XYZ file of C-alpha atoms in Angstrom:
470
model
C 66.597 -22.636 32.371
C 65.536 -18.951 32.340
C 66.498 -18.707 28.791
C 64.640 -21.871 27.885
C 61.647 -20.539 29.739
C 61.954 -17.192 27.898
C 62.001 -19.116 24.576
C 58.986 -21.229 25.632
C 56.909 -18.148 26.695
C 57.656 -16.120 23.569
C 57.052 -19.176 21.171
C 53.686 -19.594 23.021
C 52.959 -15.821 22.307
C 53.922 -16.264 18.685
C 51.822 -19.094 18.320
C 48.783 -17.401 20.135
C 49.169 -14.509 17.616
C 49.506 -16.703 14.727
C 46.364 -18.736 15.643
C 44.488 -15.476 16.388
C 45.247 -13.971 13.145
C 44.413 -17.399 11.191
C 41.161 -17.692 12.890
C 40.396 -14.211 12.424
C 41.318 -14.430 8.624
C 38.982 -17.722 8.396
C 36.145 -15.922 10.040
C 36.304 -12.957 7.709
C 36.624 -15.536 4.750
C 33.767 -17.669 6.204
C 31.402 -14.608 6.426
C 29.222 -13.781 3.462
C 28.564 -10.293 1.799
C 25.936 -8.482 3.805
C 24.506 -6.994 0.751
C 24.120 -8.968 -2.638
C 22.633 -7.119 -5.537
C 21.768 -9.250 -8.639
C 20.983 -7.241 -11.980
C 19.678 -9.391 -14.811
C 19.339 -8.151 -18.443
C 17.205 -10.641 -19.526
C 17.988 -11.968 -23.041
C 21.430 -10.369 -23.341
C 24.792 -11.521 -24.225
C 28.016 -9.608 -24.950
C 26.801 -8.461 -28.171
C 23.931 -6.586 -26.509
C 26.037 -5.086 -23.895
C 28.638 -3.841 -26.400
C 25.812 -2.246 -28.456
C 24.698 -0.470 -25.302
C 28.557 0.770 -24.662
C 29.020 1.904 -28.151
C 25.658 3.966 -27.917
C 26.466 5.447 -24.617
C 29.929 6.218 -25.715
C 29.442 7.549 -29.249
C 25.963 9.007 -29.138
C 25.633 10.505 -25.525
C 29.439 10.861 -24.218
C 28.431 8.812 -21.426
C 30.521 5.936 -19.743
C 28.657 2.443 -19.823
C 28.887 1.274 -16.036
C 28.434 -2.329 -17.113
C 31.374 -2.629 -19.212
C 33.753 0.479 -18.097
C 32.978 -0.156 -14.251
C 31.825 -3.733 -13.414
C 33.622 -5.626 -16.141
C 37.068 -3.448 -15.912
C 37.219 -3.006 -12.195
C 35.513 -6.496 -11.052
C 35.843 -10.141 -12.647
C 34.248 -11.382 -15.769
C 32.943 -14.685 -16.511
C 31.159 -16.559 -19.192
C 28.366 -18.796 -18.511
C 27.234 -21.762 -20.826
C 23.384 -21.996 -20.815
C 21.850 -25.227 -22.094
C 18.966 -26.543 -20.137
C 18.455 -30.305 -19.064
C 16.392 -31.229 -22.180
C 17.668 -28.685 -24.958
C 20.871 -27.098 -26.082
C 18.967 -23.702 -26.045
C 17.310 -22.632 -22.943
C 14.450 -20.765 -22.015
C 14.224 -18.154 -19.090
C 12.683 -20.751 -16.610
C 15.323 -23.202 -16.916
C 18.069 -20.629 -17.012
C 16.749 -19.029 -14.065
C 16.740 -22.114 -11.878
C 20.134 -22.975 -12.823
C 21.378 -19.547 -11.864
C 19.122 -19.603 -8.699
C 19.603 -23.050 -7.646
C 22.641 -24.498 -9.285
C 20.639 -27.219 -10.712
C 19.433 -27.954 -14.451
C 15.978 -28.311 -15.152
C 13.830 -28.636 -18.338
C 12.774 -25.601 -20.257
C 9.310 -24.166 -18.735
C 10.051 -25.659 -15.379
C 10.750 -23.150 -12.403
C 12.778 -23.798 -8.955
C 12.398 -27.837 -9.516
C 14.314 -30.572 -10.879
C 13.491 -32.263 -14.152
C 11.567 -34.807 -11.986
C 9.774 -31.942 -10.452
C 11.417 -31.843 -7.087
C 11.806 -28.373 -5.366
C 15.307 -27.271 -4.959
C 16.501 -24.542 -2.558
C 17.158 -21.145 -4.291
C 19.857 -18.412 -3.401
C 16.936 -16.207 -2.272
C 15.766 -18.795 0.310
C 19.171 -19.321 1.553
C 19.697 -15.588 1.684
C 16.236 -15.286 3.842
C 17.390 -18.396 6.183
C 20.554 -16.552 7.059
C 18.887 -13.491 8.267
C 18.913 -11.138 5.269
C 15.745 -9.188 3.630
C 14.881 -10.460 0.117
C 13.367 -9.047 -2.781
C 12.419 -9.279 -6.484
C 12.217 -6.494 -8.759
C 11.355 -6.879 -12.498
C 9.806 -4.947 -15.575
C 7.781 -8.107 -16.186
C 5.130 -9.588 -14.085
C 6.648 -10.495 -10.543
C 5.518 -14.010 -11.103
C 7.482 -14.598 -14.413
C 9.771 -17.093 -14.963
C 13.023 -15.325 -13.805
C 11.951 -13.828 -10.552
C 9.777 -17.146 -9.846
C 13.145 -19.110 -10.206
C 14.549 -17.466 -7.151
C 11.464 -17.697 -4.912
C 8.826 -20.241 -6.245
C 8.660 -23.916 -7.063
C 6.461 -24.848 -9.982
C 6.255 -27.620 -12.915
C 5.290 -24.774 -15.161
C 6.295 -21.210 -15.605
C 2.599 -20.486 -16.723
C 1.203 -21.065 -13.389
C 1.241 -17.260 -12.529
C -1.542 -17.661 -9.581
C 0.251 -20.350 -7.811
C 3.689 -18.686 -8.019
C 1.838 -15.488 -6.571
C 0.223 -17.515 -3.606
C 3.784 -18.979 -2.799
C 5.251 -15.437 -2.674
C 2.725 -14.517 -0.176
C 3.450 -17.563 1.973
C 7.231 -16.942 1.469
C 6.984 -13.543 3.179
C 9.403 -11.656 0.720
C 10.373 -8.139 2.127
C 10.120 -6.719 -1.403
C 8.135 -7.145 -4.678
C 8.114 -4.628 -7.525
C 6.816 -5.046 -10.977
C 3.854 -5.925 -13.087
C 1.327 -8.882 -12.643
C -1.240 -7.168 -10.589
C -3.992 -9.576 -12.157
C -2.643 -12.768 -10.414
C -2.866 -11.226 -7.033
C -6.596 -10.161 -7.405
C -9.761 -12.332 -6.716
C -11.592 -13.444 -9.777
C -14.312 -10.926 -9.142
C -12.075 -8.056 -9.581
C -11.448 -6.127 -12.903
C -8.546 -7.401 -14.719
C -8.018 -10.376 -12.536
C -6.480 -13.799 -14.081
C -7.251 -15.827 -11.078
C -9.821 -18.636 -11.313
C -10.587 -18.242 -7.253
C -11.546 -15.919 -4.747
C -8.475 -15.516 -3.030
C -7.641 -11.894 -2.455
C -3.787 -12.008 -2.356
C -3.351 -8.392 -1.965
C -5.586 -8.155 0.888
C -3.519 -11.089 2.424
C -0.343 -8.992 1.993
C -1.760 -6.136 3.617
C -3.034 -7.878 6.598
C 0.733 -9.071 7.020
C 1.594 -5.464 7.193
C 2.520 -4.709 3.706
C 2.569 -1.374 2.107
C 0.949 -1.555 -1.339
C 1.909 1.026 -4.062
C 0.484 1.260 -7.585
C 2.450 4.101 -9.415
C 5.925 5.997 -9.449
C 4.874 8.892 -7.024
C 3.704 6.497 -4.273
C 6.869 4.318 -4.768
C 9.034 7.208 -3.884
C 7.181 8.228 -0.950
C 6.553 4.702 0.501
C 7.845 4.066 4.113
C 8.637 0.722 5.806
C 10.506 -2.418 4.908
C 7.795 -4.733 3.558
C 6.515 -3.416 0.205
C 4.623 -4.681 -2.886
C 4.423 -2.581 -5.828
C 2.341 -3.682 -8.753
C 2.082 -1.054 -11.606
C 0.440 -2.944 -14.270
C -2.002 -5.938 -14.730
C 0.518 -7.768 -16.858
C 4.119 -6.638 -17.680
C 5.184 -3.270 -17.611
C 5.424 -1.195 -20.859
C 8.652 -1.148 -23.022
C 10.892 1.900 -22.394
C 9.947 3.597 -25.393
C 6.272 3.447 -24.513
C 6.411 3.936 -20.922
C 4.481 6.704 -19.209
C 7.197 8.310 -17.463
C 5.025 10.314 -14.739
C 3.426 7.117 -13.588
C 5.287 4.013 -14.463
C 8.726 3.338 -12.822
C 11.565 2.198 -14.962
C 13.827 -0.312 -13.653
C 16.344 2.548 -12.743
C 13.637 4.037 -10.582
C 12.549 0.413 -9.219
C 16.223 -0.132 -8.319
C 16.668 3.168 -6.630
C 13.762 2.491 -4.440
C 14.515 -1.011 -3.777
C 18.108 -0.360 -2.325
C 16.653 2.416 -0.013
C 13.724 -0.020 1.322
C 16.070 -2.935 1.748
C 18.788 -1.124 3.606
C 16.722 1.287 5.718
C 16.054 0.708 9.728
C 19.360 -1.054 10.419
C 19.062 -3.423 7.736
C 20.623 -6.965 8.690
C 21.727 -7.073 5.089
C 19.770 -8.155 1.904
C 19.627 -10.235 -1.250
C 17.821 -8.540 -4.166
C 17.281 -9.603 -7.731
C 16.651 -6.708 -10.102
C 15.647 -7.850 -13.599
C 14.988 -5.942 -16.889
C 12.608 -8.269 -18.932
C 12.417 -5.623 -21.385
C 15.760 -6.401 -23.164
C 14.448 -9.895 -24.054
C 11.269 -8.442 -25.293
C 12.859 -6.108 -27.645
C 15.309 -8.753 -28.792
C 12.625 -10.974 -29.390
C 10.783 -8.261 -31.710
C 14.143 -7.458 -33.286
C 13.566 -3.835 -32.041
C 16.942 -2.387 -32.095
C 15.533 1.188 -31.118
C 13.752 -0.139 -27.939
C 16.860 -2.639 -26.976
C 19.148 0.690 -27.040
C 16.661 2.613 -24.650
C 16.249 -0.587 -22.335
C 20.124 -1.060 -22.217
C 20.610 2.621 -21.300
C 18.067 2.660 -18.423
C 19.314 -0.613 -17.320
C 22.990 0.811 -17.278
C 21.616 3.532 -14.973
C 20.493 1.006 -12.545
C 23.465 -0.815 -12.647
C 25.109 2.702 -11.665
C 22.942 2.710 -8.461
C 24.317 -0.674 -7.372
C 27.937 0.390 -8.198
C 27.719 3.638 -6.013
C 26.192 1.185 -3.549
C 28.844 -0.977 -3.338
C 31.537 1.894 -3.404
C 29.706 3.236 -0.172
C 30.032 -0.242 1.509
C 32.882 -2.103 -0.457
C 33.738 -4.508 2.363
C 30.131 -5.693 2.651
C 28.823 -5.559 -0.977
C 28.665 -8.035 -3.864
C 27.311 -6.770 -7.162
C 26.421 -9.288 -9.807
C 25.390 -8.217 -13.455
C 24.339 -11.026 -15.787
C 22.347 -12.463 -18.844
C 20.453 -15.402 -18.454
C 20.478 -16.238 -22.090
C 21.189 -14.491 -25.571
C 18.276 -13.608 -27.612
C 18.223 -12.539 -31.192
C 21.722 -12.695 -31.857
C 22.256 -9.013 -32.574
C 25.545 -8.158 -34.631
C 26.667 -4.787 -36.588
C 28.439 -5.759 -39.732
C 29.580 -4.499 -43.161
C 27.325 -5.123 -46.207
C 27.499 -4.453 -50.100
C 26.164 -1.277 -51.321
C 23.154 -3.112 -53.076
C 21.867 -6.527 -54.065
C 23.918 -5.969 -57.305
C 26.945 -5.837 -55.309
C 29.107 -2.506 -55.798
C 31.640 -1.336 -52.780
C 31.510 -2.569 -49.413
C 29.934 -0.281 -46.895
C 31.214 -0.281 -43.214
C 28.944 0.882 -40.303
C 29.537 4.141 -38.681
C 28.260 6.059 -35.746
C 25.531 7.331 -37.913
C 24.141 3.789 -38.296
C 24.007 3.629 -34.629
C 22.222 7.055 -34.443
C 19.604 5.860 -36.736
C 18.915 2.895 -34.375
C 17.889 5.508 -31.665
C 15.707 7.937 -33.746
C 12.511 5.841 -33.768
C 9.913 6.944 -31.041
C 7.741 4.130 -30.494
C 8.374 0.160 -29.962
C 7.443 -2.430 -32.501
C 4.783 -3.676 -30.127
C 3.301 -0.391 -30.324
C 3.677 -0.480 -33.911
C 1.653 -3.632 -34.091
C -1.116 -2.170 -32.431
C -1.273 0.803 -34.527
C -1.355 -1.456 -37.536
C -4.164 -3.879 -36.697
C -4.798 -6.981 -37.901
C -4.409 -7.370 -41.924
C -3.612 -3.764 -42.413
C -4.299 -2.278 -46.012
C -1.278 -0.718 -47.767
C -2.345 2.405 -47.014
C -2.494 1.810 -43.357
C 1.180 0.433 -43.674
C 2.367 3.626 -45.450
C 0.679 5.829 -42.731
C 2.234 4.046 -39.812
C 5.902 3.751 -41.694
C 6.057 7.428 -42.591
C 4.965 8.788 -39.404
C 6.961 6.537 -37.085
C 9.708 4.948 -38.904
C 10.607 7.694 -41.827
C 13.252 6.356 -44.019
C 12.705 2.710 -43.510
C 11.756 0.790 -46.739
C 9.825 -2.410 -46.537
C 10.720 -5.242 -49.080
C 7.957 -6.863 -50.904
C 8.346 -9.891 -48.760
C 8.249 -7.765 -45.545
C 4.928 -5.969 -46.581
C 3.241 -9.200 -47.307
C 4.232 -10.439 -43.988
C 2.909 -7.503 -42.171
C -0.383 -7.675 -44.309
C -1.117 -11.404 -43.824
C 0.811 -12.449 -40.976
C 2.355 -15.354 -42.964
C 5.900 -16.449 -41.878
C 8.629 -15.588 -44.467
C 11.109 -17.408 -42.156
C 10.939 -20.052 -39.448
C 13.039 -18.122 -37.117
C 11.119 -15.075 -37.626
C 7.553 -15.498 -36.403
C 6.895 -12.315 -34.337
C 4.673 -10.556 -37.049
C 4.568 -7.612 -38.058
C 7.492 -6.684 -35.596
C 10.165 -8.782 -37.231
C 9.398 -7.625 -40.520
C 9.748 -4.136 -39.497
C 12.853 -4.869 -37.449
C 14.341 -6.522 -40.662
C 13.642 -3.382 -42.601
C 15.212 -1.196 -39.945
C 18.348 -3.400 -40.152
C 18.939 -2.153 -43.652
C 19.628 1.298 -42.286
C 21.532 0.651 -39.027
C 23.532 -2.375 -40.355
C 22.756 -4.345 -36.978
C 21.121 -7.354 -38.129
C 19.419 -10.452 -36.190
C 20.008 -14.103 -36.555
C 16.484 -15.167 -35.121
C 13.673 -13.687 -33.076
C 14.272 -16.396 -30.615
C 16.997 -17.301 -27.765
C 20.395 -18.718 -29.101
C 23.140 -21.119 -27.694
C 25.690 -18.270 -26.941
C 27.341 -18.012 -23.615
C 26.215 -15.038 -21.503
C 28.360 -12.893 -19.127
C 28.658 -12.373 -15.593
C 30.326 -9.202 -14.161
C 31.105 -9.083 -10.481
C 32.589 -6.750 -8.291
C 32.921 -6.716 -4.459
C 32.990 -9.307 -1.745
C 33.431 -12.916 -3.330
C 33.805 -11.651 -7.052
C 36.761 -13.456 -7.986
C 34.898 -16.704 -7.754
C 32.857 -15.746 -10.738
C 35.704 -15.211 -13.225
C 36.255 -17.577 -15.907
C 34.152 -19.943 -18.069
C 31.571 -22.001 -16.485
C 28.231 -23.418 -16.497
C 25.319 -21.476 -15.203
C 24.808 -24.055 -12.589
C 28.074 -23.104 -11.274
C 27.108 -19.506 -10.911
C 24.245 -20.787 -8.925
C 26.163 -22.885 -6.663
C 28.601 -20.105 -5.940
C 25.938 -17.537 -5.243
C 24.375 -20.056 -2.833
C 27.795 -20.835 -0.969
C 28.284 -17.221 -0.510
C 24.846 -16.621 1.185
C 25.061 -19.506 2.945
C 27.208 -17.682 5.564
C 25.731 -15.055 7.880
C 26.339 -11.664 6.713
C 29.812 -10.147 7.588
C 29.959 -7.770 10.410
C 31.205 -4.243 9.206
C 34.945 -4.070 9.237
């Protein structure tokens, strides 16, 4: 009897230990990451990221955090991007799929094709006690951030999106778009009513900042920073003394959201400028945007290294824009030897000091040959325009159906002859995009999936309350 009793008691102890370990493990598995940092480089696929890696490695002797840390140390996935009504998506439909796990039509934000609101990852994060923020180089009301924090049938409804942000009590908003928060009587306003959304936010206790200095000095955990009436300038044109980059906004966001005994947070950090540069076929600005975006990714990676058991970092594109690719060419239109690209071709792509958007402003409408020659000689030395490209710049008449951002696409096409980096289009393409993940739950993003699956996984991870520090 004693032996049987001893065996019984030992078995009970073993079972208790087993169940304890099981439930501890289950609890740890069920808990979600405390900190979720989602970085979007709008309009980028693997082609753009590889160009960024090559530039950092061969021109600056620097690692490229996206590929050398996030992709290499974490999990890498590919996302298909078609929308509910087209094989090629826009940012509204792509953002909605990745924010909510639901397909919608191009142009619609945070709703189904029928116009019904669907809950986003940001809203789930807020419900589970995390702080939430949106950061972008575009207007904060633009399609991608709006997909995470608003529900409208058209991405063009910026004033309504801004109102929804105020009602939602987001902890942090950084970017452009001041015009949509000001009453119609205020200078620069794009509203058609007298609602003063900035005053409403200040009444709720938000700190409001308008430049880089104020952003660096701001206190508190409720902050709105609007640094332009519309989108922020492209990197090549940005006033570095007053307008923050995506790197500087990321640095501020991580500090603000994690201060004062933070309960955890979800933050979307988007550079839209990579998309704009690609639409313009502006390889020089694209490489500048990728470099500063990668510095922002490095901040997120360092945050993960400081909190490895509590953090999930995601780096993703929403769709490809432009389809850029470096290739070999013939020596001339008459043929000759095959010329393969070298580091020098890549170096040429970084030597121009202004964006193609800025070039458009300098040229003005219907510029003369003299004006074109002056701008090209001063800002794009060595670039030769073909007769077709020159005519497009002078008249604004299309020379191809898929290159209709003029004069930018025409100048960008001429630059391609020097860099041997060519563009398939000025628009979005059907190419799958990447997601790199590192940290808690990262393995779930590995593999080939639809962008809606990305959204569903993200929501599942955020549906669990933040895990306690282990």
